[in-house]
Backbone as JSON, one array per atom type, in Angstrom:
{
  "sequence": "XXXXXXXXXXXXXXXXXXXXXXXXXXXXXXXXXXXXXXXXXXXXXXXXXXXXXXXXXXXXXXXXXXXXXXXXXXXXXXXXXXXXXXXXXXXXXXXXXXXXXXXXXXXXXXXXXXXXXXXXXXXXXXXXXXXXXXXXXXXXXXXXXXXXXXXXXXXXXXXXXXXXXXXXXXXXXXXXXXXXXXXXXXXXXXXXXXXXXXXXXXXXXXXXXXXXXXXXXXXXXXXXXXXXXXX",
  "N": [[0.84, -1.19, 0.0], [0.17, 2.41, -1.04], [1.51, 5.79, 0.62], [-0.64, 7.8, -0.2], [-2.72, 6.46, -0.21], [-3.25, 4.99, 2.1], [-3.41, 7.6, 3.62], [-5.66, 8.61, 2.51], [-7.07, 6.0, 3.32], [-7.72, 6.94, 6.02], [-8.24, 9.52, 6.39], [-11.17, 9.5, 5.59], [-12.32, 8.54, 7.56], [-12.28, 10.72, 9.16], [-14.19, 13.19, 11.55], [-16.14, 15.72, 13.11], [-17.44, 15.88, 15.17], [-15.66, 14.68, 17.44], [-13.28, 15.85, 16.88], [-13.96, 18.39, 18.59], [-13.87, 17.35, 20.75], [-11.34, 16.12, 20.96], [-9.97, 18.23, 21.06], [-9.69, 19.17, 23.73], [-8.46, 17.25, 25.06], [-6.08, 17.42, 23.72], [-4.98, 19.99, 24.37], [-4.83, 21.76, 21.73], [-5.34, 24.53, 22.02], [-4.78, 27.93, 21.41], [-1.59, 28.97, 22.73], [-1.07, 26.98, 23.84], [0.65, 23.25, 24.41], [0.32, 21.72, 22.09], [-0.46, 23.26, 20.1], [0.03, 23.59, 17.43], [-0.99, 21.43, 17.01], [-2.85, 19.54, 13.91], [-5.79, 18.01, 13.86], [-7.58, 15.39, 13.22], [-9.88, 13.58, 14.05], [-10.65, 11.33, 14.64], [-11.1, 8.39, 16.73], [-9.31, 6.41, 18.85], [-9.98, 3.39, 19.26], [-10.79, 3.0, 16.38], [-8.36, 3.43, 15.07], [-6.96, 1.79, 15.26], [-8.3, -0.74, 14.71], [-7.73, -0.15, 12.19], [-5.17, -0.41, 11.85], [-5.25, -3.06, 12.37], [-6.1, -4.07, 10.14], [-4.39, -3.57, 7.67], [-1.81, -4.16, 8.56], [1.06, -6.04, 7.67], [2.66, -3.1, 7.33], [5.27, -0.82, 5.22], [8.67, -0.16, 6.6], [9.6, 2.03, 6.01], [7.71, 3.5, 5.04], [5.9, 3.33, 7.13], [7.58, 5.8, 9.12], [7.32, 7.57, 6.9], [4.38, 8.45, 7.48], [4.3, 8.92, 9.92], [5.53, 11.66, 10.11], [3.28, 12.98, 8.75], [1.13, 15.63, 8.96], [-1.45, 15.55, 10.68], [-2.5, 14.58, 13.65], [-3.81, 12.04, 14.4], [-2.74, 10.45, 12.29], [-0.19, 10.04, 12.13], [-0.33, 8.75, 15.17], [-1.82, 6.33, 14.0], [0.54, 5.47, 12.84], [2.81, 4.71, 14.84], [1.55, 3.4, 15.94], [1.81, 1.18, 14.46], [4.4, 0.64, 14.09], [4.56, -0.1, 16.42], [3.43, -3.02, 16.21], [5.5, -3.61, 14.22], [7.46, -3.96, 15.47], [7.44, -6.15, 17.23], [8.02, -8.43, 15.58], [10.24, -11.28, 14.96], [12.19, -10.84, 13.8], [15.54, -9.44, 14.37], [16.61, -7.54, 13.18], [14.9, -6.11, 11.96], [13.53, -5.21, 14.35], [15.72, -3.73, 15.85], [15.79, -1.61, 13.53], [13.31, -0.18, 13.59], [13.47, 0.91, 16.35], [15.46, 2.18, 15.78], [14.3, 4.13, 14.01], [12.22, 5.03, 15.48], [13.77, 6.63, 17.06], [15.08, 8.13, 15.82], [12.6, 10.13, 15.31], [11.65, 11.49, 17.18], [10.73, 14.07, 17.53], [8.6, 14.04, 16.24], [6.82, 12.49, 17.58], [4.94, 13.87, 19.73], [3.3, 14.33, 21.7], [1.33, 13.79, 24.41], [-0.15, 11.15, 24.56], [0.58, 10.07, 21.75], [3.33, 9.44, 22.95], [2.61, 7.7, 24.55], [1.34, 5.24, 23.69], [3.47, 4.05, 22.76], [5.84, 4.26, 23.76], [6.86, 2.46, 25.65], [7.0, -0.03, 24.63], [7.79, -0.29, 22.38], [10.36, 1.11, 22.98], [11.45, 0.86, 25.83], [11.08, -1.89, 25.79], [13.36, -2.28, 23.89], [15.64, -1.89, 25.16], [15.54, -3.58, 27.41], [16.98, -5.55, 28.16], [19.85, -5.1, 27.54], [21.85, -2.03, 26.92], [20.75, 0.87, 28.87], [21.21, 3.67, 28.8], [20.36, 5.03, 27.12], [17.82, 6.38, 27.82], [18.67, 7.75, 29.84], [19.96, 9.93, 28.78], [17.72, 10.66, 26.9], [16.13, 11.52, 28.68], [17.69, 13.73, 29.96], [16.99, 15.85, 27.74], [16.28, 18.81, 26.17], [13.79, 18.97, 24.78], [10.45, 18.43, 25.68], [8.9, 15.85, 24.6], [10.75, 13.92, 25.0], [11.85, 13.56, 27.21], [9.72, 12.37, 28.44], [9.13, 10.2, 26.84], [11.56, 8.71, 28.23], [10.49, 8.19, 30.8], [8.63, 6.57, 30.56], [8.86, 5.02, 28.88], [10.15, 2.87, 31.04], [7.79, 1.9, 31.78], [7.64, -0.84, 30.98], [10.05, -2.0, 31.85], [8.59, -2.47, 34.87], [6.82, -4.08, 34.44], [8.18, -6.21, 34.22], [9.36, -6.13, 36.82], [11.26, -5.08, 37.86], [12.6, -2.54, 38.97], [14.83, -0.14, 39.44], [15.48, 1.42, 37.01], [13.61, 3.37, 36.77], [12.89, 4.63, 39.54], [15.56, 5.65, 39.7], [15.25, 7.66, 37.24], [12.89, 9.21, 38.1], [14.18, 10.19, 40.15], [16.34, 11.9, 38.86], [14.13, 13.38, 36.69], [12.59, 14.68, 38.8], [12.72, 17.89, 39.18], [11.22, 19.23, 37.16], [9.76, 21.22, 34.69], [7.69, 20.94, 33.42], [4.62, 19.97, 33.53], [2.99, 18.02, 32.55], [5.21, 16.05, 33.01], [5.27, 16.01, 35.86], [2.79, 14.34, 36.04], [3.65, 12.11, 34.53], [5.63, 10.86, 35.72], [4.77, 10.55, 38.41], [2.86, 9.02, 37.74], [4.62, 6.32, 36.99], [5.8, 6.18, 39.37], [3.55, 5.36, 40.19], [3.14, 2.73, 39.17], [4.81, 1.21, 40.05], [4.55, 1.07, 43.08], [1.81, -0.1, 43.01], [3.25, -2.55, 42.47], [4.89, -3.48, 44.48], [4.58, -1.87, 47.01], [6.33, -1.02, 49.19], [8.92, -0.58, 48.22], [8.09, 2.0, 46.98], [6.92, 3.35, 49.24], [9.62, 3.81, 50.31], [10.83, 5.11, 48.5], [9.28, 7.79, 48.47], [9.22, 8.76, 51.12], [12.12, 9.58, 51.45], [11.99, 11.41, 49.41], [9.3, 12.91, 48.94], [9.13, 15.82, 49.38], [10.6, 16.85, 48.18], [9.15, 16.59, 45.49], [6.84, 18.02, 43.47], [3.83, 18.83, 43.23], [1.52, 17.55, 41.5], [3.33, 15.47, 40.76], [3.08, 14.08, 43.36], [1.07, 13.88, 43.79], [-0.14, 12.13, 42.14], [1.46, 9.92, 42.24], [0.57, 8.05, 44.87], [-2.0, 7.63, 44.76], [-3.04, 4.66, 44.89], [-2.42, 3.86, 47.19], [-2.99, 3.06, 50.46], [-5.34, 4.91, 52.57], [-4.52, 6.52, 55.09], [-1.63, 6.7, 54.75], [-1.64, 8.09, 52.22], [-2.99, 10.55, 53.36], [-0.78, 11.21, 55.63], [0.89, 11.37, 53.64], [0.62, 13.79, 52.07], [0.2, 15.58, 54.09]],
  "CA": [[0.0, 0.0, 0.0], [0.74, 3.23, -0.93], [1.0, 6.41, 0.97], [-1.38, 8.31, -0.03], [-4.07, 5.41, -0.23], [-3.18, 4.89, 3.71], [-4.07, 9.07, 4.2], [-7.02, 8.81, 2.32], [-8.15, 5.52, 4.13], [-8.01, 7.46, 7.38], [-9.12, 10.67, 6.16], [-12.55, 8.87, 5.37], [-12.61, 7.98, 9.04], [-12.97, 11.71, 10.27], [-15.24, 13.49, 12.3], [-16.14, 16.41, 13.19], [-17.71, 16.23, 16.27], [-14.79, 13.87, 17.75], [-12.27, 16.39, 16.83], [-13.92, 18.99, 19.19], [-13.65, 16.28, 22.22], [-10.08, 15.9, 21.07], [-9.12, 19.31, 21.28], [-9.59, 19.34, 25.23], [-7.63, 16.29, 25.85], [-4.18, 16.99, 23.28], [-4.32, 20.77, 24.62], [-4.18, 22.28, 20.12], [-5.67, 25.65, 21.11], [-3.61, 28.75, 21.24], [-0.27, 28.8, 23.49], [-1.01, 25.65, 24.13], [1.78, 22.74, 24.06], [-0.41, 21.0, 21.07], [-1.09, 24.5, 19.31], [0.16, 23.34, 16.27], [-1.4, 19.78, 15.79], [-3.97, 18.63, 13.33], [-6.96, 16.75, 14.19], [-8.74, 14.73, 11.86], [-11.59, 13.18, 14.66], [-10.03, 9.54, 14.34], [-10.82, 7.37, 17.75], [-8.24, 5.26, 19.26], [-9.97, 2.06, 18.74], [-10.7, 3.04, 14.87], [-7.41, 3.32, 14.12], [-6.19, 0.43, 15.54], [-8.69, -1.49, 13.79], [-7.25, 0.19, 11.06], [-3.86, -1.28, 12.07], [-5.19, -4.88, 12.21], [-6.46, -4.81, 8.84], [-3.33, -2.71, 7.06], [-0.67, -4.43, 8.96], [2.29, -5.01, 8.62], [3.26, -1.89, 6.27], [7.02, -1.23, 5.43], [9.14, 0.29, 7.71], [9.74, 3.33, 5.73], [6.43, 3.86, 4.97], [5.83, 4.36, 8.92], [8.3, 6.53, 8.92], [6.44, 8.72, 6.34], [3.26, 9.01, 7.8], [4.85, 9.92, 10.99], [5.68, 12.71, 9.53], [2.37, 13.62, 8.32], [0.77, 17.26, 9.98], [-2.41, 15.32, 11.37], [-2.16, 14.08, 14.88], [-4.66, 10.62, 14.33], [-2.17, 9.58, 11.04], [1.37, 9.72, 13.54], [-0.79, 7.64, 15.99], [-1.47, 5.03, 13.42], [2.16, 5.1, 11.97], [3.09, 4.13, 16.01], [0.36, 1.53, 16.4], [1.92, 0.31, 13.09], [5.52, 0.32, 14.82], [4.57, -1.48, 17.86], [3.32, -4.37, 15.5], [6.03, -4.45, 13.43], [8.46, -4.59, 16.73], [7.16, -7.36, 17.91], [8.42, -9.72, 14.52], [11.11, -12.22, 15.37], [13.29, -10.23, 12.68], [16.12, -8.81, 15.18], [17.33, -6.68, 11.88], [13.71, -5.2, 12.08], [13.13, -4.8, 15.81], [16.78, -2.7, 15.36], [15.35, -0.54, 12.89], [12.38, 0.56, 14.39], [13.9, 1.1, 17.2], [16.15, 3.76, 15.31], [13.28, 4.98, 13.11], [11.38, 5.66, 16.91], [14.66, 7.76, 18.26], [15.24, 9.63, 15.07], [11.43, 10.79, 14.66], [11.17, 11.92, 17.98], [10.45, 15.58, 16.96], [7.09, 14.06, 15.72], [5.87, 12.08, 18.82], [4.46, 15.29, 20.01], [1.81, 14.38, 22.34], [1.43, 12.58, 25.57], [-0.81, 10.0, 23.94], [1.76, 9.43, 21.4], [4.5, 8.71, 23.84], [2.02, 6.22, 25.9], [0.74, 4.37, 23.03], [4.55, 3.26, 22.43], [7.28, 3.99, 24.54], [7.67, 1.13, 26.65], [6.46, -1.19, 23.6], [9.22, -0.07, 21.72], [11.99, 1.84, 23.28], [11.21, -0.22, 26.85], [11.15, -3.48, 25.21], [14.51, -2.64, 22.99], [16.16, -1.6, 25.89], [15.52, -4.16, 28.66], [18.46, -6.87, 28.18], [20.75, -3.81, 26.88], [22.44, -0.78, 28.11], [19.41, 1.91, 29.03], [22.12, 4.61, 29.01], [19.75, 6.19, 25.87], [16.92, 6.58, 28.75], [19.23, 9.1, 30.79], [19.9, 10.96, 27.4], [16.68, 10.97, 26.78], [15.87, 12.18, 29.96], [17.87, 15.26, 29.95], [16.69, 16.44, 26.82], [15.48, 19.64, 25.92], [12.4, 18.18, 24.21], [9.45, 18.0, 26.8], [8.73, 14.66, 24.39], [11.69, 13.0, 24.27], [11.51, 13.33, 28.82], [8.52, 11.55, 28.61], [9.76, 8.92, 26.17], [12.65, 8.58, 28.75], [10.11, 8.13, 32.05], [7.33, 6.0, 29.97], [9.59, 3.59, 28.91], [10.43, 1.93, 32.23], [6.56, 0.99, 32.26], [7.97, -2.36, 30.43], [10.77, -2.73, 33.03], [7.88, -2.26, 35.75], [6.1, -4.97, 34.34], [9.04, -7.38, 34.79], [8.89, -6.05, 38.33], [12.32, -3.73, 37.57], [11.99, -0.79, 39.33], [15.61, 0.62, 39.47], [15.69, 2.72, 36.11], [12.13, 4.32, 37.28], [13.37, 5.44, 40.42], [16.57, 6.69, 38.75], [14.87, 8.26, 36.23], [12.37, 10.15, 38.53], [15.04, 11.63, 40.82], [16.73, 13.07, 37.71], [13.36, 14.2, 36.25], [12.16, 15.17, 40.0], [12.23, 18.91, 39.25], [11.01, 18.98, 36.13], [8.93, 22.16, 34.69], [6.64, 20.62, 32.83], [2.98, 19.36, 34.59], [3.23, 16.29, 31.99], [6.06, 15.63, 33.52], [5.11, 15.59, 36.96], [1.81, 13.46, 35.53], [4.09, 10.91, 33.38], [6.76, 10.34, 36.68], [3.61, 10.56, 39.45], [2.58, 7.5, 37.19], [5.53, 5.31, 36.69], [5.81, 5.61, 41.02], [2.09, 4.7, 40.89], [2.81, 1.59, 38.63], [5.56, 0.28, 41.22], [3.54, 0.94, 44.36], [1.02, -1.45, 42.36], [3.51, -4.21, 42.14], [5.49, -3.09, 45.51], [4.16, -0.7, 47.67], [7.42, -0.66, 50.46], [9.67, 0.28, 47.59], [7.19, 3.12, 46.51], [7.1, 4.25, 50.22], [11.0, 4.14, 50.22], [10.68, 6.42, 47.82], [8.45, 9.06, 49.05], [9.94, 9.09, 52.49], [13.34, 10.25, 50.93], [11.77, 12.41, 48.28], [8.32, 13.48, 48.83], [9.16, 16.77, 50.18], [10.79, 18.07, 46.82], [8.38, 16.48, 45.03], [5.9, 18.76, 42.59], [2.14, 18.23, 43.87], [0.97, 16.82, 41.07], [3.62, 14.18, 40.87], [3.3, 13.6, 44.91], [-0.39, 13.45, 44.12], [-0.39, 10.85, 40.88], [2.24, 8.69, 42.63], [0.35, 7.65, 46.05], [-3.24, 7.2, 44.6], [-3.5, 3.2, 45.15], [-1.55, 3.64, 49.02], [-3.99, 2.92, 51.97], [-6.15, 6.5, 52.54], [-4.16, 6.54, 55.59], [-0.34, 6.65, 53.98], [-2.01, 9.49, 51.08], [-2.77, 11.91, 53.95], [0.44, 11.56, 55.39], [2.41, 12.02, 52.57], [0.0, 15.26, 51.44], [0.31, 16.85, 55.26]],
  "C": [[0.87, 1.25, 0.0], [0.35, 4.5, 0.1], [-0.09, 7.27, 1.28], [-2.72, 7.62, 0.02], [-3.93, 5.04, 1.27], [-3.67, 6.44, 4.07], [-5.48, 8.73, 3.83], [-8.04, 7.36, 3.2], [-8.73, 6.4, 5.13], [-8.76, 8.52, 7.5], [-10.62, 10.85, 5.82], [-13.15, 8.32, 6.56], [-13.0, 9.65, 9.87], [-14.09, 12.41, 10.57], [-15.22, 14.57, 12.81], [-16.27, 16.55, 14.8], [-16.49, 15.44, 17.44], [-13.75, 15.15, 17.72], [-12.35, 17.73, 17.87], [-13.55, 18.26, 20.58], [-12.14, 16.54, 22.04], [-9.3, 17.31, 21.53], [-8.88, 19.52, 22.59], [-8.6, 18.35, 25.53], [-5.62, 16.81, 25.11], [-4.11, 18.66, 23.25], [-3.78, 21.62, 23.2], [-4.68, 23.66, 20.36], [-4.71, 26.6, 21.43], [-2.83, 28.8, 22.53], [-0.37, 27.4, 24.0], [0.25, 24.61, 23.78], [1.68, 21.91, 22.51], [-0.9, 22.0, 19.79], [-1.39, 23.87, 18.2], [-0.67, 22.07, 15.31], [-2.95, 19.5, 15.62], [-4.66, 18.05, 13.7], [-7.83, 16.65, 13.15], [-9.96, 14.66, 12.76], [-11.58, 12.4, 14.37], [-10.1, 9.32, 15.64], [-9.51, 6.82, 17.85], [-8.79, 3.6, 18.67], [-9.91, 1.54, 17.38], [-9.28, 2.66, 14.48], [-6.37, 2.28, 14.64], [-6.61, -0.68, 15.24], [-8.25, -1.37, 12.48], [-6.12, -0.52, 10.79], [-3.43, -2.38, 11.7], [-5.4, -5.08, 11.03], [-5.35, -3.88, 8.1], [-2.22, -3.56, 7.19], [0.09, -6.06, 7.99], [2.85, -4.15, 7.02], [5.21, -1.85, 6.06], [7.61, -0.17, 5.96], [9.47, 1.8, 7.35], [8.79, 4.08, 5.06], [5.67, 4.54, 6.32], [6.27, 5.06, 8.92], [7.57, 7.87, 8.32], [5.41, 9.59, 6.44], [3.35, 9.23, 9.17], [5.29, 10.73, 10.98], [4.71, 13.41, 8.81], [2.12, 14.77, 9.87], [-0.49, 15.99, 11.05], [-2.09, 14.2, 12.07], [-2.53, 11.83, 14.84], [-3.56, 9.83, 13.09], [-0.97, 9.37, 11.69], [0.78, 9.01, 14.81], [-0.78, 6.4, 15.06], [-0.01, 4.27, 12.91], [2.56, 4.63, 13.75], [2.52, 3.34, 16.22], [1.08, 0.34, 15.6], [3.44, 0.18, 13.75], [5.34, -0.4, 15.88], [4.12, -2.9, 17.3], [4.19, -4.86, 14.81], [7.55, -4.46, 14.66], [8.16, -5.64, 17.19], [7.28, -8.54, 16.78], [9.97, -10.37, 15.55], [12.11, -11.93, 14.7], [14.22, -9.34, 13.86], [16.18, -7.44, 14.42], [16.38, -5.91, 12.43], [13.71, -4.65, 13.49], [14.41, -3.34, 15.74], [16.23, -1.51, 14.73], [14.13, 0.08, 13.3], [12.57, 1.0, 15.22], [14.61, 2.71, 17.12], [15.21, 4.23, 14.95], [12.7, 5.75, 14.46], [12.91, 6.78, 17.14], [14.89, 8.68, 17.28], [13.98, 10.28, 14.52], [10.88, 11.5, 16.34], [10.6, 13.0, 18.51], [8.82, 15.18, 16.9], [6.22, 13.0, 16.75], [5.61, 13.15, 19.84], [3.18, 15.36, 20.74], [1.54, 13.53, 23.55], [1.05, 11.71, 24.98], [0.27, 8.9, 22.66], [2.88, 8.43, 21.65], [3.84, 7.78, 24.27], [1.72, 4.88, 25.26], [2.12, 3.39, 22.7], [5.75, 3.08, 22.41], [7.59, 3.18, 25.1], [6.9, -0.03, 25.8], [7.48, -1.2, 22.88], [10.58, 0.46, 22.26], [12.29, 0.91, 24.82], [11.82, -1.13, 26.57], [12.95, -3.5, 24.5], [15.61, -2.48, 24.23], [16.28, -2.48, 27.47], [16.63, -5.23, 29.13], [19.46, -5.65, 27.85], [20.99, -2.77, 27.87], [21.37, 0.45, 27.8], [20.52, 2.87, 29.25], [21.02, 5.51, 27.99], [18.72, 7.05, 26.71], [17.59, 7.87, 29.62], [19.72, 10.32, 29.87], [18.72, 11.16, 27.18], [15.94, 12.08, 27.82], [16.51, 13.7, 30.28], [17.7, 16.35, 28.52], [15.98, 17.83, 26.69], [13.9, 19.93, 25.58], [11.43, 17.63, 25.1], [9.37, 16.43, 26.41], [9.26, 13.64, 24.66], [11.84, 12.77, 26.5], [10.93, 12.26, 28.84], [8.64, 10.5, 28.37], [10.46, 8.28, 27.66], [11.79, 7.55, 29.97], [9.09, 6.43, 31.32], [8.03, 4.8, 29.91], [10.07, 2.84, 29.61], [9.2, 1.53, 32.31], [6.73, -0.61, 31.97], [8.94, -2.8, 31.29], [9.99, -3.18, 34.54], [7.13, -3.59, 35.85], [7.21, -6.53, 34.26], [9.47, -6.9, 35.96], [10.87, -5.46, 38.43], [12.25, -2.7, 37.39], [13.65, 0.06, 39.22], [15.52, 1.83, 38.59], [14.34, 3.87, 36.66], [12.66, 4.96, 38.11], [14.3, 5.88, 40.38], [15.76, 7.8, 38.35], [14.26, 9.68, 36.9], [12.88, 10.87, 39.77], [15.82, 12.36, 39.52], [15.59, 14.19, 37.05], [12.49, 15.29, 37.9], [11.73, 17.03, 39.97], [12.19, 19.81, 37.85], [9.57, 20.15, 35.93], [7.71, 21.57, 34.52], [5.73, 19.81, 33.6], [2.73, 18.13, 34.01], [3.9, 15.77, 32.57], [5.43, 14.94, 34.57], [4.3, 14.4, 36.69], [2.65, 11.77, 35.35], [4.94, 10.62, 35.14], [5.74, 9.89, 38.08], [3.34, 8.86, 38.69], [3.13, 6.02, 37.2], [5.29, 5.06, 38.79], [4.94, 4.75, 40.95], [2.25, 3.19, 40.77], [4.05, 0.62, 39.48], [4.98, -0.03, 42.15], [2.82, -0.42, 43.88], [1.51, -2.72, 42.6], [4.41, -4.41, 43.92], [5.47, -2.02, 46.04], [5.47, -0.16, 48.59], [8.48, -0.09, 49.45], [9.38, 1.54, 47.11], [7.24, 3.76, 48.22], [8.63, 4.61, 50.2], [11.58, 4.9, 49.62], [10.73, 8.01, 47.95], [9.26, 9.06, 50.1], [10.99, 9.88, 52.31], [12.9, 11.55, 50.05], [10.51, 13.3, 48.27], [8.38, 14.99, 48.88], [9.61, 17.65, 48.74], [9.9, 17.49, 45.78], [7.09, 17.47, 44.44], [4.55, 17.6, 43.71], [1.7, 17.37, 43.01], [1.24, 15.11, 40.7], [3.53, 13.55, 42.32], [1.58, 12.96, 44.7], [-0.8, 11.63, 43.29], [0.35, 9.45, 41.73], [1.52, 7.61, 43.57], [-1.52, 7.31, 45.6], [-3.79, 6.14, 44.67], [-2.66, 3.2, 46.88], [-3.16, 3.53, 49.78], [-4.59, 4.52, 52.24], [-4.82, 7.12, 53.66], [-2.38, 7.17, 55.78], [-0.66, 8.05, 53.18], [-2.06, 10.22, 52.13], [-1.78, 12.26, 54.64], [1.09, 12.11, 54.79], [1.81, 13.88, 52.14], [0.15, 16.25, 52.88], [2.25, 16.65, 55.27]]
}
């Protein structure tokens, strides 16, 4: 399939009234961090049905339409990378891997980053040296942070918490309110699997802790533990 027969599927998928919903959640209207991006009024589940019946596209074809202006067509081109990471082709897994770190300009959206940072950059990185994760991490690029924090959700889920709690004392005072959000999260998803390492945490750190990440982190703790940590 060619490019533009992959736009125009999708572009036959939008919506009008969808694209006003969207505008509240990806933050496109003016000074906003999303000013700039496109909305077609493409669902999540649409275009991942879209995925199943498309897949698997070629790798520099993703590429391309991750680089399209509209927000819903750089979601599918990532849906379409997390399927074709998961082949048994090392070569491939490799290259996607790069294609994800040198397009990182165009994952431009929390949703972006969530749908396939720790599917791809996680996953490539879990037997390997996560040194890219602390580059990532001091980046200029609010996105490329996020990438950095997100992607330990796949070490989390093999119950490897170190890089996380790395990660979120380096990002710890961190401007951005995504931030706090995306790092408040990763704590949360340890607590989940180990709550005493998630207090071990907080105890040491709560105090310079941003509110919103003090708040996101402690939301599954005992009621008891949350008003602690918030007085």
């Amino acid at each position: 399939m060619k490019y533009k027969e992959v736009v125009a599927r999708l572009e036959k998928l939008a919506n009008a009234e969808v694209i006003e919903k969207s505008k509240r959640f990806f933050k496109s209207g003016k000074g906003d961090y999303g000013e700039h991006d496109l909305l077609l009024g493409i669902t999540v589940p649409q275009l991942r049905e879209q995925v199943k019946l498309l897949k698997p596209l070629e790798l520099s074809l993703c590429e391309s339409l991750l680089n399209n202006d509209y927000h819903e067509i750089r979601m599918f081109a990532l849906l379409m990378l997390v399927e074709l990471y998961k082949a048994k082709d090392e070569k491939l897994k490799n290259a996607v891997f790069e294609t994800y770190l040198n397009n990182t300009q165009r994952i431009n959206n929390w949703d972006l980053v969530d749908c396939s940072a720790s599917k791809i950059v996680g996953a490539h990185l879990f037997e390997g040296d996560r040194k890219p994760l602390y580059q990532l991490a001091k980046s200029n690029l609010l996105w490329e942070r996020r990438i950095a924090i997100v992607s330990t959700h796949f070490f989390i889920r093999q119950n490897d918490f170190n890089d996380t709690l790395k990660l979120a004392k380096v990002l710890i005072n961190d401007q951005e309110d995504l931030m706090h959000k995306a790092v408040g999260w990763m704590l949360k998803e340890v607590g989940k699997r180990e709550e005493s390492i998630l207090t071990e945490f907080l105890d040491k750190n709560y105090q310079n802790m941003p509110r919103t990440m003090l708040r996101t982190s402690i939301e599954k703790l005992p009621k008891t533990m949350k008003e602690s940590y918030q007085k």
